[in-house]
mmCIF file of C-alpha atoms and ligand atoms in Angstrom:
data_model
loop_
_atom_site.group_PDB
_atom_site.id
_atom_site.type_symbol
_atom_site.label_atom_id
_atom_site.label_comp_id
_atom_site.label_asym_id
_atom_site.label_seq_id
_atom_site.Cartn_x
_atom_site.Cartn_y
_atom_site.Cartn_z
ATOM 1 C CA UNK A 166 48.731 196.951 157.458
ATOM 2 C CA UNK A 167 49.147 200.105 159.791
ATOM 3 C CA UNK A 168 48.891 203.664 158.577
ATOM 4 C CA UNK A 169 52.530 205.086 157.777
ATOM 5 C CA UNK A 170 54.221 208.374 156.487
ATOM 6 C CA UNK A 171 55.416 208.238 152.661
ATOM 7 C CA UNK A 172 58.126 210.734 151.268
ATOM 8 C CA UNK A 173 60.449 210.337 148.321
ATOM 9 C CA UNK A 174 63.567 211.413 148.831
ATOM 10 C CA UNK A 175 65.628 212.821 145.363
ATOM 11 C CA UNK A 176 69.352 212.660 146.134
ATOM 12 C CA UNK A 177 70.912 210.975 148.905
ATOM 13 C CA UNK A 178 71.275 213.781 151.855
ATOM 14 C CA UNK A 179 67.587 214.430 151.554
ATOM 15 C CA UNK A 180 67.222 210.489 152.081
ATOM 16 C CA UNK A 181 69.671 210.436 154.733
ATOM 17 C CA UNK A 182 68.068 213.722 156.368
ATOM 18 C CA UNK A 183 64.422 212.232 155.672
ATOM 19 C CA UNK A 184 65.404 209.092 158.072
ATOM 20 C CA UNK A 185 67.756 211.150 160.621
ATOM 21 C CA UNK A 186 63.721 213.286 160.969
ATOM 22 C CA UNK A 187 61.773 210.123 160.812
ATOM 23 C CA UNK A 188 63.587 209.258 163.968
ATOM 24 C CA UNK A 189 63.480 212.556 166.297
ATOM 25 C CA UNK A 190 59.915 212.951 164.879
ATOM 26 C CA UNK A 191 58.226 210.825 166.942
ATOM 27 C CA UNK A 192 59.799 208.659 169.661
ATOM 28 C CA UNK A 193 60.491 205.136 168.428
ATOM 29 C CA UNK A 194 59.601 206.123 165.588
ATOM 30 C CA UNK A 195 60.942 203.657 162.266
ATOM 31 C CA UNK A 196 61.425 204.725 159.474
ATOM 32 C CA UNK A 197 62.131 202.405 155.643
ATOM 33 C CA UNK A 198 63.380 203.003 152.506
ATOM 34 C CA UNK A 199 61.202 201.430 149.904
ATOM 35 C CA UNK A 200 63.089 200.462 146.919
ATOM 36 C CA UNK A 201 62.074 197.678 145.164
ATOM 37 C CA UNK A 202 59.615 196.380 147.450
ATOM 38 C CA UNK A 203 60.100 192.948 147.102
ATOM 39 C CA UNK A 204 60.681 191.534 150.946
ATOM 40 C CA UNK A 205 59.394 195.150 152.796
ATOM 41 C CA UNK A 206 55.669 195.391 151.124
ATOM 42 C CA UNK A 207 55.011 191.873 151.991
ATOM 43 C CA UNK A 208 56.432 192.151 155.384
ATOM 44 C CA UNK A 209 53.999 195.540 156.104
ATOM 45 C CA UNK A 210 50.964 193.230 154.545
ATOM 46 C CA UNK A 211 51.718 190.628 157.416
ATOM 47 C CA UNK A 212 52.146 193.330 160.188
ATOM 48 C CA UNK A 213 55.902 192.305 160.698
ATOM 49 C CA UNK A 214 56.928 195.252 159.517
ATOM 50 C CA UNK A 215 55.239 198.229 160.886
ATOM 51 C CA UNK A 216 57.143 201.472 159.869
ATOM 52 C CA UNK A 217 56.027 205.123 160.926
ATOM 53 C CA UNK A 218 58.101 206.760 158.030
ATOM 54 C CA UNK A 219 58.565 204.831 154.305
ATOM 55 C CA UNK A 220 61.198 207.099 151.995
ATOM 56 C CA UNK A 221 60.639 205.959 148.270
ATOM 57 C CA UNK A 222 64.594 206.216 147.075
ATOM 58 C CA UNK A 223 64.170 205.047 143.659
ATOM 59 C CA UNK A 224 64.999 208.455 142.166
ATOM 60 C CA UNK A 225 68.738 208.312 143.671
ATOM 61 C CA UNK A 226 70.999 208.070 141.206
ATOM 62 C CA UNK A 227 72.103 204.704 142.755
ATOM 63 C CA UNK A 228 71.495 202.304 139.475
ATOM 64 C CA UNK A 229 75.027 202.216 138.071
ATOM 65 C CA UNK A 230 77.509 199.662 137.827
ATOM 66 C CA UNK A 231 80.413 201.074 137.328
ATOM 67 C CA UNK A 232 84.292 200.072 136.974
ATOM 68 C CA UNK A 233 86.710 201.579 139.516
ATOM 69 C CA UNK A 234 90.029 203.114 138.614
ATOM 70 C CA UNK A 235 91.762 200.610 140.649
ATOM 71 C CA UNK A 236 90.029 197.467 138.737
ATOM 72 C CA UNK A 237 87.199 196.981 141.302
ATOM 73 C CA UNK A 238 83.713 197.555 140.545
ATOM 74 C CA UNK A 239 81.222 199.738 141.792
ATOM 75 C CA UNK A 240 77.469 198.652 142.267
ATOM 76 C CA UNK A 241 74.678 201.246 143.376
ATOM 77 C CA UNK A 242 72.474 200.067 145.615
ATOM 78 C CA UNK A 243 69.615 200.656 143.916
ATOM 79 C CA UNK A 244 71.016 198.167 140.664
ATOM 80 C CA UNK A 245 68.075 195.776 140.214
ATOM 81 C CA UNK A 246 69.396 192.092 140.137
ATOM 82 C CA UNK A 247 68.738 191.547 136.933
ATOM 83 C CA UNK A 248 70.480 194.182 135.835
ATOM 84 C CA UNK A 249 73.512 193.016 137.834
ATOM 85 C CA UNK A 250 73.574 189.698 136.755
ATOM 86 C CA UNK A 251 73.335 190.774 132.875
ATOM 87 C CA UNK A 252 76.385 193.498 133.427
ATOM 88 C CA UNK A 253 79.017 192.410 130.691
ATOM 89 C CA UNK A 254 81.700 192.893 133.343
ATOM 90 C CA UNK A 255 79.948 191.025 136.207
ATOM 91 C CA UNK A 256 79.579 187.973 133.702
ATOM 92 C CA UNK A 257 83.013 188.188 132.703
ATOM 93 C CA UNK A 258 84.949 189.319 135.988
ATOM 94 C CA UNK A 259 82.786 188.030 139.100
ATOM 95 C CA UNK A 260 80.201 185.260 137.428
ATOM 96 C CA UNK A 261 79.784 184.014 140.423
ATOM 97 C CA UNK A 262 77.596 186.953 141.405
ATOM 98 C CA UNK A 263 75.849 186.637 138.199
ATOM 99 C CA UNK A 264 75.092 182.766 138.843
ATOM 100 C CA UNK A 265 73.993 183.523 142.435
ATOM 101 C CA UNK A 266 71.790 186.153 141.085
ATOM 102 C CA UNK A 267 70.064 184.257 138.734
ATOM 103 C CA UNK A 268 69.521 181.327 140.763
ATOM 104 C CA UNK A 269 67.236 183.423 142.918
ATOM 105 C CA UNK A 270 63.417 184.251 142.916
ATOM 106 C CA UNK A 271 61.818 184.928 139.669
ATOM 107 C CA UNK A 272 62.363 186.704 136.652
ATOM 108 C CA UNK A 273 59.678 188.941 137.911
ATOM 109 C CA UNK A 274 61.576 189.457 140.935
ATOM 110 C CA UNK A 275 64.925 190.107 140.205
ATOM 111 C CA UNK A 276 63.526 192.504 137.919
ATOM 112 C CA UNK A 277 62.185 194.541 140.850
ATOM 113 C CA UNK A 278 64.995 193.784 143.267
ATOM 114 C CA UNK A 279 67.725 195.521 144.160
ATOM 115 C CA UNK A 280 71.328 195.377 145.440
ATOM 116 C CA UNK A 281 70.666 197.129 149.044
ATOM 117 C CA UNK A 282 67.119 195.482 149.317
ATOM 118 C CA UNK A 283 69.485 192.505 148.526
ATOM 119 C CA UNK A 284 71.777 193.058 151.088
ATOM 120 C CA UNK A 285 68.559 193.313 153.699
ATOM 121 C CA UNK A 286 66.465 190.379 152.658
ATOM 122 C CA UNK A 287 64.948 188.781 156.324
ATOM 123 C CA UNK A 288 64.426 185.052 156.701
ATOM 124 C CA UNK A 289 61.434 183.154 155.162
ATOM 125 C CA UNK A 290 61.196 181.302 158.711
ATOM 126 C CA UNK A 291 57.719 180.570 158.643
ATOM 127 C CA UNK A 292 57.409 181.566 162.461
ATOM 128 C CA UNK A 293 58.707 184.974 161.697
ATOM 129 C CA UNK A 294 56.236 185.793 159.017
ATOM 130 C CA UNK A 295 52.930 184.704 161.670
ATOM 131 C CA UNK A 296 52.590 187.291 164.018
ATOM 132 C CA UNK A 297 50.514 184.942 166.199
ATOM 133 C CA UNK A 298 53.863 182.950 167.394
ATOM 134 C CA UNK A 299 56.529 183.282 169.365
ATOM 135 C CA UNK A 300 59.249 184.900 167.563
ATOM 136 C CA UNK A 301 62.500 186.666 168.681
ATOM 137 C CA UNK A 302 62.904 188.274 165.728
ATOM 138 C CA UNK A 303 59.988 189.934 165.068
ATOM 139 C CA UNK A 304 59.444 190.393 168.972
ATOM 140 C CA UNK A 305 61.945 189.994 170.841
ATOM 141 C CA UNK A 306 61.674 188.662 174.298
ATOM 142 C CA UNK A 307 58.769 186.343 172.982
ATOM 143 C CA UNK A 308 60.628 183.231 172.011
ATOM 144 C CA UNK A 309 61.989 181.052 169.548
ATOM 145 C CA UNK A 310 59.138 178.835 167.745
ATOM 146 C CA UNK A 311 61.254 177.469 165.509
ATOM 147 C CA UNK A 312 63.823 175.374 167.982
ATOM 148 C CA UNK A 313 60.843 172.738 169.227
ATOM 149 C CA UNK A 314 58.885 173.541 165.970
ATOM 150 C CA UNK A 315 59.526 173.410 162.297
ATOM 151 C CA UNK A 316 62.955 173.479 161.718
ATOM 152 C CA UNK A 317 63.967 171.649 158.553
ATOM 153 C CA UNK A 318 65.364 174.538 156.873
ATOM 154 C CA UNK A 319 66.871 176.678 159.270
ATOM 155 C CA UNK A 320 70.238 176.642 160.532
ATOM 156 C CA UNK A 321 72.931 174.532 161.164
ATOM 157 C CA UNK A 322 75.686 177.283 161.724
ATOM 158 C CA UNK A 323 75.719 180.186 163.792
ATOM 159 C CA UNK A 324 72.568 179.991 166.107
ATOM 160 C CA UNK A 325 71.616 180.575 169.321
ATOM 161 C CA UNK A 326 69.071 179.127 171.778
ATOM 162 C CA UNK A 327 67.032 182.701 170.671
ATOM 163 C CA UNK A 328 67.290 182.192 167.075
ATOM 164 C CA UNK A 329 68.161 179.901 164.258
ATOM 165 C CA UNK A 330 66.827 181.911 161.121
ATOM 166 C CA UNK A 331 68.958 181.363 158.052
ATOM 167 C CA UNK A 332 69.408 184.458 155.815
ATOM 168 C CA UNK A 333 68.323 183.746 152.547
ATOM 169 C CA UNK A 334 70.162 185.527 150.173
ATOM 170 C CA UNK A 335 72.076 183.600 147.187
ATOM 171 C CA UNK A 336 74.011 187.373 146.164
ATOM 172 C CA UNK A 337 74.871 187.859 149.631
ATOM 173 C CA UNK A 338 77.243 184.515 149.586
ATOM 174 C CA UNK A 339 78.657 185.442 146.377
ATOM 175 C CA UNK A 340 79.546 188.947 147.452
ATOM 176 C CA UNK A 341 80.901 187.089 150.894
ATOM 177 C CA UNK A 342 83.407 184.963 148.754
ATOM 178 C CA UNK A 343 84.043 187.907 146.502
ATOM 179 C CA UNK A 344 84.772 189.361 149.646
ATOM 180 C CA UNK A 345 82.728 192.612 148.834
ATOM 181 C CA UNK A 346 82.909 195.941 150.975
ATOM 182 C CA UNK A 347 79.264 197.808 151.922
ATOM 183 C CA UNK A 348 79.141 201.847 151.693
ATOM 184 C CA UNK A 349 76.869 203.356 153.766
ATOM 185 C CA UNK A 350 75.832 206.625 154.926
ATOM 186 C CA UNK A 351 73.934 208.038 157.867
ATOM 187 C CA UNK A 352 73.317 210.933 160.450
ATOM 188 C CA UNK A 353 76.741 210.314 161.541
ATOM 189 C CA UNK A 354 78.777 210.774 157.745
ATOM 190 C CA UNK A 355 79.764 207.826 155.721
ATOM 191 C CA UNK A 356 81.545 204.771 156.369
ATOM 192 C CA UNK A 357 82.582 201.350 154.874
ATOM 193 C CA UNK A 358 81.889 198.066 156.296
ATOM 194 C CA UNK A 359 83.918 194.518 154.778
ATOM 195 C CA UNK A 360 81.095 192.351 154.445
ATOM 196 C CA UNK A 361 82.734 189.522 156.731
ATOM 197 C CA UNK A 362 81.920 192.517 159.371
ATOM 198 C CA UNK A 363 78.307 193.600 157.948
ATOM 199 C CA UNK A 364 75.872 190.922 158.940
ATOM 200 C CA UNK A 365 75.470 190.006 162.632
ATOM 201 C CA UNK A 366 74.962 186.655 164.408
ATOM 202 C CA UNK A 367 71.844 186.557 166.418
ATOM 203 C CA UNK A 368 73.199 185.896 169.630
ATOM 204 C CA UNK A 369 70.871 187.134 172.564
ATOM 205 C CA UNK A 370 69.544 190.239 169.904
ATOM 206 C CA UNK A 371 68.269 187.959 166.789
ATOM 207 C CA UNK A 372 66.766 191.199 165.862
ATOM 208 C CA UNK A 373 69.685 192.969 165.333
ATOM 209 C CA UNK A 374 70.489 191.386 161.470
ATOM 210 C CA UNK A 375 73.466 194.097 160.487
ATOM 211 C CA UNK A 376 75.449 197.015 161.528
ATOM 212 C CA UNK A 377 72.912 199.223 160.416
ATOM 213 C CA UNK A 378 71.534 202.325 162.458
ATOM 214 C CA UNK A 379 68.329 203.332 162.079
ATOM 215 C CA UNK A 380 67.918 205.988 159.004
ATOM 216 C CA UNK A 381 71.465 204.501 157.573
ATOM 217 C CA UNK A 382 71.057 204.198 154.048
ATOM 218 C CA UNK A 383 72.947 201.541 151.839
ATOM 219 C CA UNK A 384 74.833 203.549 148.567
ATOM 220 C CA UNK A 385 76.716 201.209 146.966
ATOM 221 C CA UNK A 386 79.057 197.982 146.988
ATOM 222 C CA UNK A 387 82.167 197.814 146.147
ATOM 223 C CA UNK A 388 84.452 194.624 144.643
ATOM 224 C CA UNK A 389 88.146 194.193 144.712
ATOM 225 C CA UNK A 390 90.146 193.757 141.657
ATOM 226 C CA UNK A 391 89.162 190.575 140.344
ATOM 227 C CA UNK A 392 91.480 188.180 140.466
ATOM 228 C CA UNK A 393 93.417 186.879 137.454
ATOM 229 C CA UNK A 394 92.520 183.198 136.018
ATOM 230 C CA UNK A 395 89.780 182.271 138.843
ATOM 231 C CA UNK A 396 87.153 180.254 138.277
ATOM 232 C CA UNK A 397 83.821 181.137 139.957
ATOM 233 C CA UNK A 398 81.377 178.763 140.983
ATOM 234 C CA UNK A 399 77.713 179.056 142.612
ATOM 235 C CA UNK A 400 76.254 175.741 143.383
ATOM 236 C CA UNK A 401 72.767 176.088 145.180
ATOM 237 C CA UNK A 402 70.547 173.361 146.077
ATOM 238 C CA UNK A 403 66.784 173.145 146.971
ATOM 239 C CA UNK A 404 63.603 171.173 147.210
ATOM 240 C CA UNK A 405 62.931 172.136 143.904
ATOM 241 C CA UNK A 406 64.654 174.006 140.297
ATOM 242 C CA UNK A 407 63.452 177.078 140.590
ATOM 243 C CA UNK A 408 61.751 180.110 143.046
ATOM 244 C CA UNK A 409 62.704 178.274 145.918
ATOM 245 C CA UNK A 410 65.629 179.082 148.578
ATOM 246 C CA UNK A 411 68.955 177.540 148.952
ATOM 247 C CA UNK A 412 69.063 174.416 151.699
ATOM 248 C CA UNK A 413 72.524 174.418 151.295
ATOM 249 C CA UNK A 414 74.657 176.720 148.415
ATOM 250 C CA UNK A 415 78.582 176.992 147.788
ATOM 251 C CA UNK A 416 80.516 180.533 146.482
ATOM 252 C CA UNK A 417 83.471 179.126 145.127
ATOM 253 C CA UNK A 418 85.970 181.383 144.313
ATOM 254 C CA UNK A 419 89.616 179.617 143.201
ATOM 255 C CA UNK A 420 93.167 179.927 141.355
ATOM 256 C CA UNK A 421 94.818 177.152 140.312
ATOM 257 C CA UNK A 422 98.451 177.468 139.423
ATOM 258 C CA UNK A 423 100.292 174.414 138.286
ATOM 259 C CA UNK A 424 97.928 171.613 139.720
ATOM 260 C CA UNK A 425 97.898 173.582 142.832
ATOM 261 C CA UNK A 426 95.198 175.742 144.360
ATOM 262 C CA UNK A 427 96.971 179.272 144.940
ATOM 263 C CA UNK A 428 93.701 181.065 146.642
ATOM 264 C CA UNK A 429 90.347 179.982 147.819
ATOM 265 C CA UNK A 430 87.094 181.003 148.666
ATOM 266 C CA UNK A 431 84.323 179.339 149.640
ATOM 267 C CA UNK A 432 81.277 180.615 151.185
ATOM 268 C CA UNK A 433 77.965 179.000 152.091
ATOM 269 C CA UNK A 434 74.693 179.702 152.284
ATOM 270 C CA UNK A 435 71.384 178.154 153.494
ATOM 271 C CA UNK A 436 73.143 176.443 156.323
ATOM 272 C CA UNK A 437 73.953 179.824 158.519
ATOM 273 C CA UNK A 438 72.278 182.368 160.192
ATOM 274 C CA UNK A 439 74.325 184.891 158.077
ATOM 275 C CA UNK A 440 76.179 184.491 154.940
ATOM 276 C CA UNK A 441 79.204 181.595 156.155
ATOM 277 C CA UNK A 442 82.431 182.040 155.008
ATOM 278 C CA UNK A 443 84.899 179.777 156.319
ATOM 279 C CA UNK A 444 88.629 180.550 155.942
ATOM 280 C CA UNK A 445 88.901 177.273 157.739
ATOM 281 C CA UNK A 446 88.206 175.577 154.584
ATOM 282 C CA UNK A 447 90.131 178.107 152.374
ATOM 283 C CA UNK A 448 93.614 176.971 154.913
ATOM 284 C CA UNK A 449 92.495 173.402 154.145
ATOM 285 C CA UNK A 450 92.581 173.892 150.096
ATOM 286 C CA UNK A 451 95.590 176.146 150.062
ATOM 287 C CA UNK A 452 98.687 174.298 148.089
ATOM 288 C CA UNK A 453 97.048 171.639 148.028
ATOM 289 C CA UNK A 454 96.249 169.801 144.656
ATOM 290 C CA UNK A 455 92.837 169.235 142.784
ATOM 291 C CA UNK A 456 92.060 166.248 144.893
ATOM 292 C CA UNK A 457 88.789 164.659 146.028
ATOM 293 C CA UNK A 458 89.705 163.811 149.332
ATOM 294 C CA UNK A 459 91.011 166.908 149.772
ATOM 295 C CA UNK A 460 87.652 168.465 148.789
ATOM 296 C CA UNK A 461 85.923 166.648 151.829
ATOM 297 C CA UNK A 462 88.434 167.649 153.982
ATOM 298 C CA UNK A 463 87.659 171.008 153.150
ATOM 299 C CA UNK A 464 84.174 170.632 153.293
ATOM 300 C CA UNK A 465 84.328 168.593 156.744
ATOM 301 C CA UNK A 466 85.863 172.296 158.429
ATOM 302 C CA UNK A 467 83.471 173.965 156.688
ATOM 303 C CA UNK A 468 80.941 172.732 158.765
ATOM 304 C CA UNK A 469 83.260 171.705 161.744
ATOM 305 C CA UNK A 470 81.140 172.757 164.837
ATOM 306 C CA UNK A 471 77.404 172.522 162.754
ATOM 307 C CA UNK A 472 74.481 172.179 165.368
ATOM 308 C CA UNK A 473 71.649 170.417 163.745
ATOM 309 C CA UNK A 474 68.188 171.124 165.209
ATOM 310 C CA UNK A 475 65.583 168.080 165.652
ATOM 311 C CA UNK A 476 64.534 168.048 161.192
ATOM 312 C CA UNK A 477 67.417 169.547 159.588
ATOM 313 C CA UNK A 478 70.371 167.441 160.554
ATOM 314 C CA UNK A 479 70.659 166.059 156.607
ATOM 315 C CA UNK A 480 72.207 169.461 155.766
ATOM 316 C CA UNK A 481 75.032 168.656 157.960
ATOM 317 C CA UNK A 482 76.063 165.864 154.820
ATOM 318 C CA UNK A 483 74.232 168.546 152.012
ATOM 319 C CA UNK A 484 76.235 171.074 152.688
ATOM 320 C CA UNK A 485 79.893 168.826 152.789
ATOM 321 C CA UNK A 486 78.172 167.560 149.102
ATOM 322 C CA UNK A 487 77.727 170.797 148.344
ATOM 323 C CA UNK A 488 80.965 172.323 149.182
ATOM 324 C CA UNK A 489 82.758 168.872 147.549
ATOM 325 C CA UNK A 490 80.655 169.046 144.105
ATOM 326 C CA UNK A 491 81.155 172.986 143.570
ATOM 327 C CA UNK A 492 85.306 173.020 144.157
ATOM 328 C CA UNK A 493 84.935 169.869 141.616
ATOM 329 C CA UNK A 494 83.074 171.777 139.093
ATOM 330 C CA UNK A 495 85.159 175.086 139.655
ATOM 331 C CA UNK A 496 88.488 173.229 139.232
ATOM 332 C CA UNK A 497 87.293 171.159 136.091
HETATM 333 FE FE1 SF4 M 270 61.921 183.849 165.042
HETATM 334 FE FE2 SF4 M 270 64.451 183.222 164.597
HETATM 335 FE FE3 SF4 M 270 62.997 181.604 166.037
HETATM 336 FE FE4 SF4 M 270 62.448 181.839 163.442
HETATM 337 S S1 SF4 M 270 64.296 181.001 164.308
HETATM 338 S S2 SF4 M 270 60.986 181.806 165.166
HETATM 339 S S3 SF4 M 270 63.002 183.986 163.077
HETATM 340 S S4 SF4 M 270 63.520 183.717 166.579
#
């Protein structure tokens, strides 16, 4: 681990300011926030990450879920996952946050973990985390290990010849079908980003993960209204039950109004090198009834256009299974 800077920051302009320093302070200088810990501290152990500047935030008063006047909801970045998934409302009015939640990490973990930290998890390629391969990611300009290398659970949707990392957040396909907004502010003022918008394809700049600046701080999330009479589904599936990632997951959100589906969404994870909604599927499931074979049509444009790399061509048919079993179990 290198040497680095540590401040703690006590409301959010002093955070905001601490990062907008960070930055003129020294050229190329980077500057974190250190939340929770959970993905950075390991990261700085391996020498991937290798900040100049680390702001401790935990003192912001971030850690509130709270109900908005216009029947959304209102989650502080620094609400630990736990927490989250617990919150009477979130269990009642978006479970399918609450089952994405706890089908990730450890107890342990999602104790620690929080919302924004959430929202910023990097990829457990294995390439990535070794700083003596090629990796666009953590180097860019040095290559891509992982197309000719180990590939089995990397992506399937959404690559490029630079990069096919997945992200690895279960929360961040649940707030993708809940079709959550992300509040941030930086140097610049404040602004809101739809999540459809927030995460970034690799492309040519696999580095590039979001639409974060440097020193932009995450505040809070907000959800819509819930919807009346959905049922919410998060179906994740791994090598093994527990503490492992997703190979393939499905955020099923859907209404069904007499036989018929009246709104969809479905989001997947594990397949995609960001969280994958596809409205493709949604069109597919629209007016249609609770039918099987209309399932796998759905799930077939779901993952219309999937590019499987040399080991991890089964999650082409995981994923379809995936997408098929959850709309089963959210329709009944
Ligand atoms: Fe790095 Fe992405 Fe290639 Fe993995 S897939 S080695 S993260 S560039």
């Amino acid at each position: 681990m290198e040497m680095f800077r540590f401040t703690k920051a006590v409301d959010v302009p002093q955070a905001v300011q601490a990062g907008a320093q960070a930055k003129t302070a020294q050229q190329g200088a980077q500057v974190r926030f250190i939340a929770g810990g959970t993905t950075l501290l390991d990261l700085m152990k391996l020498n991937v990450e290798r900040p100049a500047v680390v702001v401790d935030i935990n003192r912001l008063p971030l850690d509130k879920v709270e109900k908005l006047p216009n029947g959304g909801l209102k989650i502080g970045a620094l609400v630990r996952n736990s927490d989250l998934a617990h919150d009477p409302i979130v269990q009642r009015d978006y479970s399918v946050l609450s089952q994405a939640l706890l089908s990730g990490a450890s107890a342990q973990l999602r104790n620690m973990a929080t919302t924004g930290g959430n929202l910023l998890q990097r990829t457990r390629c294995v390439y990535f985390r070794n700083d003596a391969m090629a990796c666009n990611k953590r180097e860019p300009g040095s290559g891509c290990s992982a197309i000719e290398g180990e590939n089995r659970t990397l992506a399937i949707l959404g690559g490029s010849k630079d990069c096919i990392a997945t992200n690895p957040s279960d929360m961040n396909v649940a707030l993708t079908a809940l079709e959550a907004v992300v509040h941030i502010q930086g140097a610049k003022g404040e602004r809101d980003v739809p999540i459809g918008e927030f995460f970034l394809v690799p492309g040519s700049t696999p580095q590039r993960e979001n639409v974060l600046e440097p020193g932009d701080l995450i505040t809070y999330v907000t959800l819509p209204p819930p919807k009346t009479n959905t049922k919410q589904v998060y179906l994740k599936l791994r090598d093994r039950a527990s503490y492992e990632f997703a190979l393939a997951s499905a955020a099923i959100v859907v209404e069904v109004s007499d036989g018929k589906i009246s709104y969809a969404r479905v989001a997947m994870g594990g397949v995609a090198t960001k969280p994958w909604r596809s409205v493709e599927a949604e069109r597919v499931l629209l007016s249609k009834g609770l039918d099987a074979k209309v399932f796998r049509q759905a799930a077939e444009a779901a993952l219309h256009g999937a590019v499987p790399q040399s080991e991890n061509g089964f999650k082409v048919e995981l994923a379809k299974r995936c997408v098929v079993h959850a709309l089963g179990m959210a329709t009944g």
